Structure formats: C-alpha cells, structure tokens
PDB file of N, CA and C in Angstrom:
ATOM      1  N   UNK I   1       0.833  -1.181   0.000  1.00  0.00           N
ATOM      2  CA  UNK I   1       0.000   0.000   0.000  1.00  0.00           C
ATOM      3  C   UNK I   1       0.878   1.247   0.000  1.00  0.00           C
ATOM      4  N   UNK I   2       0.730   2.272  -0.648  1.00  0.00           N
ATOM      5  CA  UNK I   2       1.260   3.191  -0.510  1.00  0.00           C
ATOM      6  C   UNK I   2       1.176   4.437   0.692  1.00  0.00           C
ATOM      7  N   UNK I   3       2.119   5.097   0.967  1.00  0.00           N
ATOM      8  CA  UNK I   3       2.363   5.662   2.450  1.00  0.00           C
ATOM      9  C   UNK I   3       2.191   6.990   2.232  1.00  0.00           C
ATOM     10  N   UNK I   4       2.547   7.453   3.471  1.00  0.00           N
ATOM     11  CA  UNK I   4       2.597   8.816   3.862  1.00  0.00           C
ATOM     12  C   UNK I   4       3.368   9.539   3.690  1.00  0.00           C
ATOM     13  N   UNK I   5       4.808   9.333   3.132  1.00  0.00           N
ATOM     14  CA  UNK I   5       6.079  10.025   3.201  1.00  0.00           C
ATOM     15  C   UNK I   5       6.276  11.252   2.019  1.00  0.00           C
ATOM     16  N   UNK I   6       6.458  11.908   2.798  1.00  0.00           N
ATOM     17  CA  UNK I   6       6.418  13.342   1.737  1.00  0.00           C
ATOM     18  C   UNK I   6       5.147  14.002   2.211  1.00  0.00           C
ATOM     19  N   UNK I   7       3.871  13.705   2.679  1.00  0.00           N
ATOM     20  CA  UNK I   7       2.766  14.639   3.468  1.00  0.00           C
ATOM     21  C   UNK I   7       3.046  15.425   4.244  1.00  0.00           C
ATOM     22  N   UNK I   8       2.856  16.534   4.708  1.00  0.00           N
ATOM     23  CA  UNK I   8       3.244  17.802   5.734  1.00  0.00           C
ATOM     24  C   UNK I   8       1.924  18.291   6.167  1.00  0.00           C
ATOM     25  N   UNK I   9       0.615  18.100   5.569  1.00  0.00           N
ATOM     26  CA  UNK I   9      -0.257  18.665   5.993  1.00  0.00           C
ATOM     27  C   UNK I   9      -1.345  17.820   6.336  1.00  0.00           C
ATOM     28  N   UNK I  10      -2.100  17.454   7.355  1.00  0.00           N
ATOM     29  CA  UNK I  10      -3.405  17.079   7.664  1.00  0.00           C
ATOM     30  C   UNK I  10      -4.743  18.219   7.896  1.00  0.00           C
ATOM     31  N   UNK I  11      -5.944  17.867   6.917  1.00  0.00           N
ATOM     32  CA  UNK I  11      -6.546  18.566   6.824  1.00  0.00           C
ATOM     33  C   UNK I  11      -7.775  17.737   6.276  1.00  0.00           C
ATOM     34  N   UNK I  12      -8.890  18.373   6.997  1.00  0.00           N
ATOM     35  CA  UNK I  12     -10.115  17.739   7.251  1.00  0.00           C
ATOM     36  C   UNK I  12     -11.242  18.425   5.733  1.00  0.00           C
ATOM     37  N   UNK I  13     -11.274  16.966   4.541  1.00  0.00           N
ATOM     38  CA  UNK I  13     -12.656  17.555   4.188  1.00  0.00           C
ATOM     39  C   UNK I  13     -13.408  16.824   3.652  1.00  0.00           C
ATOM     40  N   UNK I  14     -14.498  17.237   2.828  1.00  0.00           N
ATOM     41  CA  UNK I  14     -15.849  16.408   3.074  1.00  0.00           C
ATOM     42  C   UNK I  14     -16.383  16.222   1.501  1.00  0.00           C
ATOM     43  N   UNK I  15     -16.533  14.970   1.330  1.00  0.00           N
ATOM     44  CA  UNK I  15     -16.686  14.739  -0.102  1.00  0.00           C
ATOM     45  C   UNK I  15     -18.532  13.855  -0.013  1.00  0.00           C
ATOM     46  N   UNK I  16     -18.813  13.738  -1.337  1.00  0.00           N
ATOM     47  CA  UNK I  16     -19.880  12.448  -1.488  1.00  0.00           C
ATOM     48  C   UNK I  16     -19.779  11.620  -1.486  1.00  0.00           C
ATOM     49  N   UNK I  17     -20.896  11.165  -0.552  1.00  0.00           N
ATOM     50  CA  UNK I  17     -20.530   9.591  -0.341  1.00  0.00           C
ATOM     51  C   UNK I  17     -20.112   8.777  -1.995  1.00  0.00           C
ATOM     52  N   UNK I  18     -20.436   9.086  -2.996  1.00  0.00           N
ATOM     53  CA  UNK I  18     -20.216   8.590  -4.454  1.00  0.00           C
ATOM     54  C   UNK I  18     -18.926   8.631  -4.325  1.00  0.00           C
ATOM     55  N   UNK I  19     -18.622  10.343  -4.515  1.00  0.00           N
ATOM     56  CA  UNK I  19     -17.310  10.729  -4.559  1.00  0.00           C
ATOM     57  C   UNK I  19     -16.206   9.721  -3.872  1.00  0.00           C
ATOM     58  N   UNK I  20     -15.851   9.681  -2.566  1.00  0.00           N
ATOM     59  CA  UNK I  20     -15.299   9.043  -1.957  1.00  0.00           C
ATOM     60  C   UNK I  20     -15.115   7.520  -2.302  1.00  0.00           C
ATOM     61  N   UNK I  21     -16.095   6.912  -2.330  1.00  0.00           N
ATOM     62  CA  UNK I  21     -16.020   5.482  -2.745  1.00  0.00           C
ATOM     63  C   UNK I  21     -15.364   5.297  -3.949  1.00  0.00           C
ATOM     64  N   UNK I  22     -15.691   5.742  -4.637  1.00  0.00           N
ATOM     65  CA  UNK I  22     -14.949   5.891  -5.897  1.00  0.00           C
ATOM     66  C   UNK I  22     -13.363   6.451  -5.955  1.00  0.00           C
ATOM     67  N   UNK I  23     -12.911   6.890  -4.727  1.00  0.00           N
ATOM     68  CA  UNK I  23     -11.630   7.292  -4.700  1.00  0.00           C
ATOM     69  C   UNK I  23     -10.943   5.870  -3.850  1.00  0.00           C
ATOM     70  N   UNK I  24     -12.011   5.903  -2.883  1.00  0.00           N
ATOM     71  CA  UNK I  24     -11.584   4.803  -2.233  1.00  0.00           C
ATOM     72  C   UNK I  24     -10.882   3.000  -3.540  1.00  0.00           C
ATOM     73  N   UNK I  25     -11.963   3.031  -4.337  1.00  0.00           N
ATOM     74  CA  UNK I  25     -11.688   2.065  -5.161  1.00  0.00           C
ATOM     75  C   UNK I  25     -10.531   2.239  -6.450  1.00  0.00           C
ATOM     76  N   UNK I  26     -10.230   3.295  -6.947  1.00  0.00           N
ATOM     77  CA  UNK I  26      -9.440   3.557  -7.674  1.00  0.00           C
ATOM     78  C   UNK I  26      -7.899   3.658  -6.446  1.00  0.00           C
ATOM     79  N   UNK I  27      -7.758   3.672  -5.420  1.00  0.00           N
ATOM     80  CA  UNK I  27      -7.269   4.392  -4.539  1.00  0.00           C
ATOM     81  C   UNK I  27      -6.333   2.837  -4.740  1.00  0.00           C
ATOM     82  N   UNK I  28      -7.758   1.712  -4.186  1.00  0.00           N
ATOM     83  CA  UNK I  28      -7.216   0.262  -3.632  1.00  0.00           C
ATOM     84  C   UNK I  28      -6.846  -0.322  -5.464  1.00  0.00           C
ATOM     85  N   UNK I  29      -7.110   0.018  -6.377  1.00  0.00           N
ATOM     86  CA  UNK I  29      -6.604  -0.858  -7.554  1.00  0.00           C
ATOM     87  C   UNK I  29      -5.333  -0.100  -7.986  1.00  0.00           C
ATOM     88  N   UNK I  30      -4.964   0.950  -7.824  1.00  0.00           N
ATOM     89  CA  UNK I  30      -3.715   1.515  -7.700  1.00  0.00           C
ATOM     90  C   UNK I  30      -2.748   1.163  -7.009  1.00  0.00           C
ATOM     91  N   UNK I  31      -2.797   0.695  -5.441  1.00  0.00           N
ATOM     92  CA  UNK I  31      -2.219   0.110  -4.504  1.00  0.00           C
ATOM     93  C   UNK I  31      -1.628   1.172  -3.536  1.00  0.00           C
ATOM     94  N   UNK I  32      -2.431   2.311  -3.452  1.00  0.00           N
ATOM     95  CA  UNK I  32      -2.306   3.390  -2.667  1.00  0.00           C
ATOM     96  C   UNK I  32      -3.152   3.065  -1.566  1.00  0.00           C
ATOM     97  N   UNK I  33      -3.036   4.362  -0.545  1.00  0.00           N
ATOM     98  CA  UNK I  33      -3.476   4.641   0.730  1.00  0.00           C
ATOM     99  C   UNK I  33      -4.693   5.681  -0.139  1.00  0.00           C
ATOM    100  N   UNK I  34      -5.912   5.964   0.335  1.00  0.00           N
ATOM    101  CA  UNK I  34      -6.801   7.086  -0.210  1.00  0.00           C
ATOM    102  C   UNK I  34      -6.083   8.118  -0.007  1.00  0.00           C
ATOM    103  N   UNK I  35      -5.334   8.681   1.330  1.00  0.00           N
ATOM    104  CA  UNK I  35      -4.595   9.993   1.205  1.00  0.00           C
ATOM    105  C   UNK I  35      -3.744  10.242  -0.219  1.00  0.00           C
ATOM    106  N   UNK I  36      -3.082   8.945  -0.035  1.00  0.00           N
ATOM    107  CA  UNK I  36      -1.914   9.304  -1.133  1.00  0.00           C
ATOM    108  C   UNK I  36      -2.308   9.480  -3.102  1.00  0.00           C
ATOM    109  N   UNK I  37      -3.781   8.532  -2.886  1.00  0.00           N
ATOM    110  CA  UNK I  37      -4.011   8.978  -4.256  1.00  0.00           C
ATOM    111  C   UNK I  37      -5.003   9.946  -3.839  1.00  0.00           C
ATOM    112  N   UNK I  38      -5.232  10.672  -3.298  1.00  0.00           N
ATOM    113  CA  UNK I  38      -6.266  11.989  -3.456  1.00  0.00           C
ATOM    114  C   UNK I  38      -5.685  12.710  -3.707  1.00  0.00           C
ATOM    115  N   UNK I  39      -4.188  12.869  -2.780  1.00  0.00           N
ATOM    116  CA  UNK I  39      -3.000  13.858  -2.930  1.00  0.00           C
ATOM    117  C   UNK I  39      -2.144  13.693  -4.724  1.00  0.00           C
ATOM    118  N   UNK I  40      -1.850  12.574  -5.106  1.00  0.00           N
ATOM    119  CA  UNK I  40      -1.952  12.710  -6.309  1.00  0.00           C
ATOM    120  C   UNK I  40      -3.346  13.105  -7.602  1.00  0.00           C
ATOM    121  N   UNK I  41      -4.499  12.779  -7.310  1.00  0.00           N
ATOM    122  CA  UNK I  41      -4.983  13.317  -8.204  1.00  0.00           C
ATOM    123  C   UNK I  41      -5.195  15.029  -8.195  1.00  0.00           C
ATOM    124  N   UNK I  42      -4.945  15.514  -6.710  1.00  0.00           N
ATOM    125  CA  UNK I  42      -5.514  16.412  -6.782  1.00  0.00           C
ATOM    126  C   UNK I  42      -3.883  17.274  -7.293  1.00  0.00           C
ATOM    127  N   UNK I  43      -2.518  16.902  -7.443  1.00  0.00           N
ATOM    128  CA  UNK I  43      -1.603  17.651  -7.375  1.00  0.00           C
ATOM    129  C   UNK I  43      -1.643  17.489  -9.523  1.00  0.00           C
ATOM    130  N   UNK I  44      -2.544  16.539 -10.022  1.00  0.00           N
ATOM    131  CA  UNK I  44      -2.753  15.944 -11.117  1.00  0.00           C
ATOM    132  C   UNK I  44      -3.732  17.346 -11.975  1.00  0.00           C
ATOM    133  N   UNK I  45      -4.400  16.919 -11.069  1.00  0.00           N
ATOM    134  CA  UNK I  45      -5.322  18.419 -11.369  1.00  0.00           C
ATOM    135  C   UNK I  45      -4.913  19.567 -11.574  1.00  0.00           C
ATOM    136  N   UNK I  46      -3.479  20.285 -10.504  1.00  0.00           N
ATOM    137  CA  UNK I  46      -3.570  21.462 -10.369  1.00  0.00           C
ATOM    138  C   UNK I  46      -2.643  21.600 -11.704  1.00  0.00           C
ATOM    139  N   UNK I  47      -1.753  20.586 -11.712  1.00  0.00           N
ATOM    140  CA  UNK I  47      -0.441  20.565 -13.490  1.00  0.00           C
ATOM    141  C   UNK I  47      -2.021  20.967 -14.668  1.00  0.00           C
ATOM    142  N   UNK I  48      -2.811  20.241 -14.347  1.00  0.00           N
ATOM    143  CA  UNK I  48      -3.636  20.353 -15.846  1.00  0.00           C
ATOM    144  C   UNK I  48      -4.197  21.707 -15.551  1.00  0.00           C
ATOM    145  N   UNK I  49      -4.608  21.919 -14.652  1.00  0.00           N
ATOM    146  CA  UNK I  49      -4.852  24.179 -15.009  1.00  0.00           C
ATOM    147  C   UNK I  49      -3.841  24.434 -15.212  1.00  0.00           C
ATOM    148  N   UNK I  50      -2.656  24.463 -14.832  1.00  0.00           N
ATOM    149  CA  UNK I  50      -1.135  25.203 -15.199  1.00  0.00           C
ATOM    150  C   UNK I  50      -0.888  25.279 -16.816  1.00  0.00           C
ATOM    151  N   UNK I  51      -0.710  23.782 -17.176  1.00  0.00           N
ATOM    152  CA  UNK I  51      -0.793  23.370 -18.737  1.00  0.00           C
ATOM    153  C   UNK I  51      -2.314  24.427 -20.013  1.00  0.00           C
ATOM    154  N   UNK I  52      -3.117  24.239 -19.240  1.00  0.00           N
ATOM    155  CA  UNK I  52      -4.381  24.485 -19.921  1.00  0.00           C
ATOM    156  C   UNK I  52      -4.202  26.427 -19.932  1.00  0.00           C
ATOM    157  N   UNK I  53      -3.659  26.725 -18.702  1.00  0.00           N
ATOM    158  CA  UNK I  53      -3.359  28.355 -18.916  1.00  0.00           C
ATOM    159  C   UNK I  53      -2.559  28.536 -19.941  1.00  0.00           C
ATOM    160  N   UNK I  54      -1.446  28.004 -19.748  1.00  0.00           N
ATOM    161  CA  UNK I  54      -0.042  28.054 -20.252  1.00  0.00           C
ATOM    162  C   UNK I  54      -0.503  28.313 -22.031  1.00  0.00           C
ATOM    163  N   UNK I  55      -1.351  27.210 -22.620  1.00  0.00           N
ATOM    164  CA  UNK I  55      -1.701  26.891 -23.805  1.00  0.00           C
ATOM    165  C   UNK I  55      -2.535  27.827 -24.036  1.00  0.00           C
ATOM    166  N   UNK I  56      -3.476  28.625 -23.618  1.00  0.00           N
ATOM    167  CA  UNK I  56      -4.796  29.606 -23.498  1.00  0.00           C
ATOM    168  C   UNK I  56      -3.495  30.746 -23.955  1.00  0.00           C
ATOM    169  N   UNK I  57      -2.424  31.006 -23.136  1.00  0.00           N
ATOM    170  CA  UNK I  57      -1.462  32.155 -23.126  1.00  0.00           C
ATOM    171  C   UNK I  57      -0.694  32.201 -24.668  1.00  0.00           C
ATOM    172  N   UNK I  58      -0.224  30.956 -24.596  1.00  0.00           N
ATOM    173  CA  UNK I  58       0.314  30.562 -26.255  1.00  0.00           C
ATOM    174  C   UNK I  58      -0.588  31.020 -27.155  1.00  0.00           C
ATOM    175  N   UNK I  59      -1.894  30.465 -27.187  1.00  0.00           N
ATOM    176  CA  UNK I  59      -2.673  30.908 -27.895  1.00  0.00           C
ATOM    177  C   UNK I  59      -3.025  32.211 -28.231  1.00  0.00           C
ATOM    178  N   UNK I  60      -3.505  33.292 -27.478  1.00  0.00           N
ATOM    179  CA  UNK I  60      -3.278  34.528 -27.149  1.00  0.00           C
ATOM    180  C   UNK I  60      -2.631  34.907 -28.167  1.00  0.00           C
ATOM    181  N   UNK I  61      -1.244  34.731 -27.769  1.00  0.00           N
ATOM    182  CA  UNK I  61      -0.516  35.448 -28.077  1.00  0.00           C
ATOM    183  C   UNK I  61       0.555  35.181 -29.440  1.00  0.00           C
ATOM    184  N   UNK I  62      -0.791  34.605 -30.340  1.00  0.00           N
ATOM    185  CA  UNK I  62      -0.534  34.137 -31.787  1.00  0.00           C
ATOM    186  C   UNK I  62       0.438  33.046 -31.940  1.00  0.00           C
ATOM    187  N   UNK I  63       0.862  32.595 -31.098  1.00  0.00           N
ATOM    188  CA  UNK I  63       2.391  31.605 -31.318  1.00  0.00           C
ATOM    189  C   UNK I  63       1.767  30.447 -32.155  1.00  0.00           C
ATOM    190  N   UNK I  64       1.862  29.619 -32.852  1.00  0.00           N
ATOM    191  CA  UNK I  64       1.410  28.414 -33.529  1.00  0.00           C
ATOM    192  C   UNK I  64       2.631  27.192 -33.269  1.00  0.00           C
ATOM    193  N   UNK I  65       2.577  27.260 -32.115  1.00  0.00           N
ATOM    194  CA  UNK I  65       3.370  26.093 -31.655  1.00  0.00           C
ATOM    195  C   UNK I  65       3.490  24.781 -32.594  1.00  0.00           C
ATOM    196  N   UNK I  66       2.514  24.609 -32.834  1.00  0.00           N
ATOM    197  CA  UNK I  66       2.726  22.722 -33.677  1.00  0.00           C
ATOM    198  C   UNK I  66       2.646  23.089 -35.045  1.00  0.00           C
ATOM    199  N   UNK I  67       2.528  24.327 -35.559  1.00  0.00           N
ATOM    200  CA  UNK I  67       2.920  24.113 -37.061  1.00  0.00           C
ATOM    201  C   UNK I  67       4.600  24.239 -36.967  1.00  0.00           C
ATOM    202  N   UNK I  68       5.185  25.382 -36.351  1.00  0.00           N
ATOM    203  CA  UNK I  68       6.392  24.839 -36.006  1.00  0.00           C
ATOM    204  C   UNK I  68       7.285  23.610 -35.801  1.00  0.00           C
ATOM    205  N   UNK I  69       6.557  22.748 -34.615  1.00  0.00           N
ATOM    206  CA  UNK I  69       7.314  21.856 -34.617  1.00  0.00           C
ATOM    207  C   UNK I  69       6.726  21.252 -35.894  1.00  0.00           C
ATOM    208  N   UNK I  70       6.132  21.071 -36.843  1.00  0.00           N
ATOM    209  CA  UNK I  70       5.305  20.229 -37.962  1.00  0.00           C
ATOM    210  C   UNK I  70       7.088  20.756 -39.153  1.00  0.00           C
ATOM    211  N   UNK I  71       7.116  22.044 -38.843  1.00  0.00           N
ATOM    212  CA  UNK I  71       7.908  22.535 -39.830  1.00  0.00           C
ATOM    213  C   UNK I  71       9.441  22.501 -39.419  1.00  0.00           C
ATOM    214  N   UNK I  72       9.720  22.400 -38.446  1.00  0.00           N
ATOM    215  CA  UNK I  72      11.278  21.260 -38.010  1.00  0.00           C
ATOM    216  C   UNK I  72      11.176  19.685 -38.202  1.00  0.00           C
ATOM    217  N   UNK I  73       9.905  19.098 -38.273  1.00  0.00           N
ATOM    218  CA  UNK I  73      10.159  17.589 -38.656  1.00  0.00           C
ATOM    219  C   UNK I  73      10.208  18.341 -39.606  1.00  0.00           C
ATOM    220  N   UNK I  74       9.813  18.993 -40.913  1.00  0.00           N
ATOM    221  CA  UNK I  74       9.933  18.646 -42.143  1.00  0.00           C
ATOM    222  C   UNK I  74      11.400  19.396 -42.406  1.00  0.00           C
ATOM    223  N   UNK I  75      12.144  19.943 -41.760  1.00  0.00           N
ATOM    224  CA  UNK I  75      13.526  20.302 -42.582  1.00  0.00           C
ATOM    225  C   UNK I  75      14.146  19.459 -41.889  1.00  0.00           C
ATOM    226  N   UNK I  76      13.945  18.779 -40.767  1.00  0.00           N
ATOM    227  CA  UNK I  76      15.018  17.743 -40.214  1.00  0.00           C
ATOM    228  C   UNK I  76      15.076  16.119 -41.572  1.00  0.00           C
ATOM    229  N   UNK I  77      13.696  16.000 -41.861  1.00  0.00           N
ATOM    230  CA  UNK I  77      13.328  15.099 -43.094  1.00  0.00           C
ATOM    231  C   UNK I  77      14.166  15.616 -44.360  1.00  0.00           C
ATOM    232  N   UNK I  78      14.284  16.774 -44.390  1.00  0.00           N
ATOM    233  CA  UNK I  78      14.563  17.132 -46.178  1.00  0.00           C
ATOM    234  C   UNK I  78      16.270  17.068 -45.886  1.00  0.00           C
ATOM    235  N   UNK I  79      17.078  17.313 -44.445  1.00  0.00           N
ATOM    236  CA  UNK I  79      18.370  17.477 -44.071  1.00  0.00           C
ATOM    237  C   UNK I  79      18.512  15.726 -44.309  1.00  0.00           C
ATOM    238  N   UNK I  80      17.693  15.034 -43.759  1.00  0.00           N
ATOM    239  CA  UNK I  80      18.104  13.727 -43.844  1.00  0.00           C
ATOM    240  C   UNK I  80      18.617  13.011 -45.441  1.00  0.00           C
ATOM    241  N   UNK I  81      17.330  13.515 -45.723  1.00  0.00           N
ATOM    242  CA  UNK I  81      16.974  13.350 -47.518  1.00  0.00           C
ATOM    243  C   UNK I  81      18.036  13.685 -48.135  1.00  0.00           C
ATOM    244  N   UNK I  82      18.550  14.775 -47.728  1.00  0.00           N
ATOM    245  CA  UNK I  82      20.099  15.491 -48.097  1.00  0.00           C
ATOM    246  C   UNK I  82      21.300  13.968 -48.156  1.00  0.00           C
ATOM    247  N   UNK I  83      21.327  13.826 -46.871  1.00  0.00           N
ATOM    248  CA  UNK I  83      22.442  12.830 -46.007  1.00  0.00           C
ATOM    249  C   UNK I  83      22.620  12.011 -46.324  1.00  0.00           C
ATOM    250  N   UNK I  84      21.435  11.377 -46.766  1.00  0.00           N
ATOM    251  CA  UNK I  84      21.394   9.803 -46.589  1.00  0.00           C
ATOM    252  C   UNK I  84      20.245   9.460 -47.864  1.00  0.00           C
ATOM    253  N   UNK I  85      20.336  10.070 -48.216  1.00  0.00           N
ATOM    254  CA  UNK I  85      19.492   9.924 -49.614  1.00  0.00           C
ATOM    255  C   UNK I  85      17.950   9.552 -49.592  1.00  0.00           C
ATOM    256  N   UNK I  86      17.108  10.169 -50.733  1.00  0.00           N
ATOM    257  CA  UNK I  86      15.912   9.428 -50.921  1.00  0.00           C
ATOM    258  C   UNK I  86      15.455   7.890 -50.496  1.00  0.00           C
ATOM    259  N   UNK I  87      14.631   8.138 -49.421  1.00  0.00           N
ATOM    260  CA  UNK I  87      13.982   6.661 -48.967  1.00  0.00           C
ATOM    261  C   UNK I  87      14.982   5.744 -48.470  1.00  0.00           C
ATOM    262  N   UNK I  88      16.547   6.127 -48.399  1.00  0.00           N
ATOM    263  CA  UNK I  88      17.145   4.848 -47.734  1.00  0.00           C
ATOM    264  C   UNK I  88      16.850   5.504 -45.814  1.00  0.00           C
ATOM    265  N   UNK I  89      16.851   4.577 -45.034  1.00  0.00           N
ATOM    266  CA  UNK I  89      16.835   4.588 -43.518  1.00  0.00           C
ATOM    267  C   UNK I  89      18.315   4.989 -42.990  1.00  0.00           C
ATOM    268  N   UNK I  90      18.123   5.746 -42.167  1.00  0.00           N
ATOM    269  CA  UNK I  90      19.693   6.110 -42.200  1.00  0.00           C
ATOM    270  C   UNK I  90      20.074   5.102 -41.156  1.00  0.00           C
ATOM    271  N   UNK I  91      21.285   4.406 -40.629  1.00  0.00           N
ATOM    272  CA  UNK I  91      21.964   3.377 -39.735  1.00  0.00           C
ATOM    273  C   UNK I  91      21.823   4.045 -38.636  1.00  0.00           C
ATOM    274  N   UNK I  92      21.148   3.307 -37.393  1.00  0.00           N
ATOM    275  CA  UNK I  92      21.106   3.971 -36.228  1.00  0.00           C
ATOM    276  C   UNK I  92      22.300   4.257 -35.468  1.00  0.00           C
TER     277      UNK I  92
END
C-alpha cells in the first residue's frame, strides 16, 4: 500500500458519499493509501490548469506552436533526404 512520506499537511474535508467510494476504489486498484491517491490526483489536477493556462497564453498570443514543430520535422526530413538519400533509412 502506498504511504505517507512526503505529506506535511493534515486537513479535514468532506466529499460524497459517491465521490469518496470511488476514490476509495481507484485508490485500492492503484495500490495506494486514499490519502496518497487523493493527494496525487488532486496535485494531477492542479499541473492540468497550469498546462491548460499556459496553452490559453500561447494561444493569445498568436504563437502556432505545432505548425512549427510540424515545420522542423519537415527540414530535419529534407536534411536527412540530403544525407542519406531518398527513402534509404539512415543506420542507427
């Protein structure tokens, strides 16, 4: 079962009875303690607002992140194409 180590805070709160059971059971097929996977989903949670801002901000602020990287695979492909010629695999 998984432990306590690394916790610093005890703190009291109050979920649905649904809620809970359902943590409780994902908790026990994980092979955690309920603290320890609540404390991970909930530290799970807070990365995905961070990420989801982060991307909202990118967005904003016109950047087109993945046609970029879309457009370094394709000159890293045409550098290869260069190297190692049409369609052969280059030797790892």
């Amino acid at each position: 079962m998984g432990n306590l180590s690394g916790m610093t805070a005890k703190v009291t709160l109050s979920f649905s009875d649904e809620t809970i059971e359902e943590a409780r059971r994902f908790a026990k097929r994980e092979g955690l303690s309920l603290s320890a996977w609540m404390d991970q989903a909930a530290r799970e949670k807070a990365l995905r607002e961070v990420f989801t801002a982060h991307a909202t901000a990118v967005g904003r602020a016109g950047l087109d992140l993945e046609s970029a990287a879309l457009a370094d695979a394709q000159e890293a492909a045409m550098v290869d194409d260069v190297l190692f010629g049409g369609g052969r695999p280059r030797a790892a």
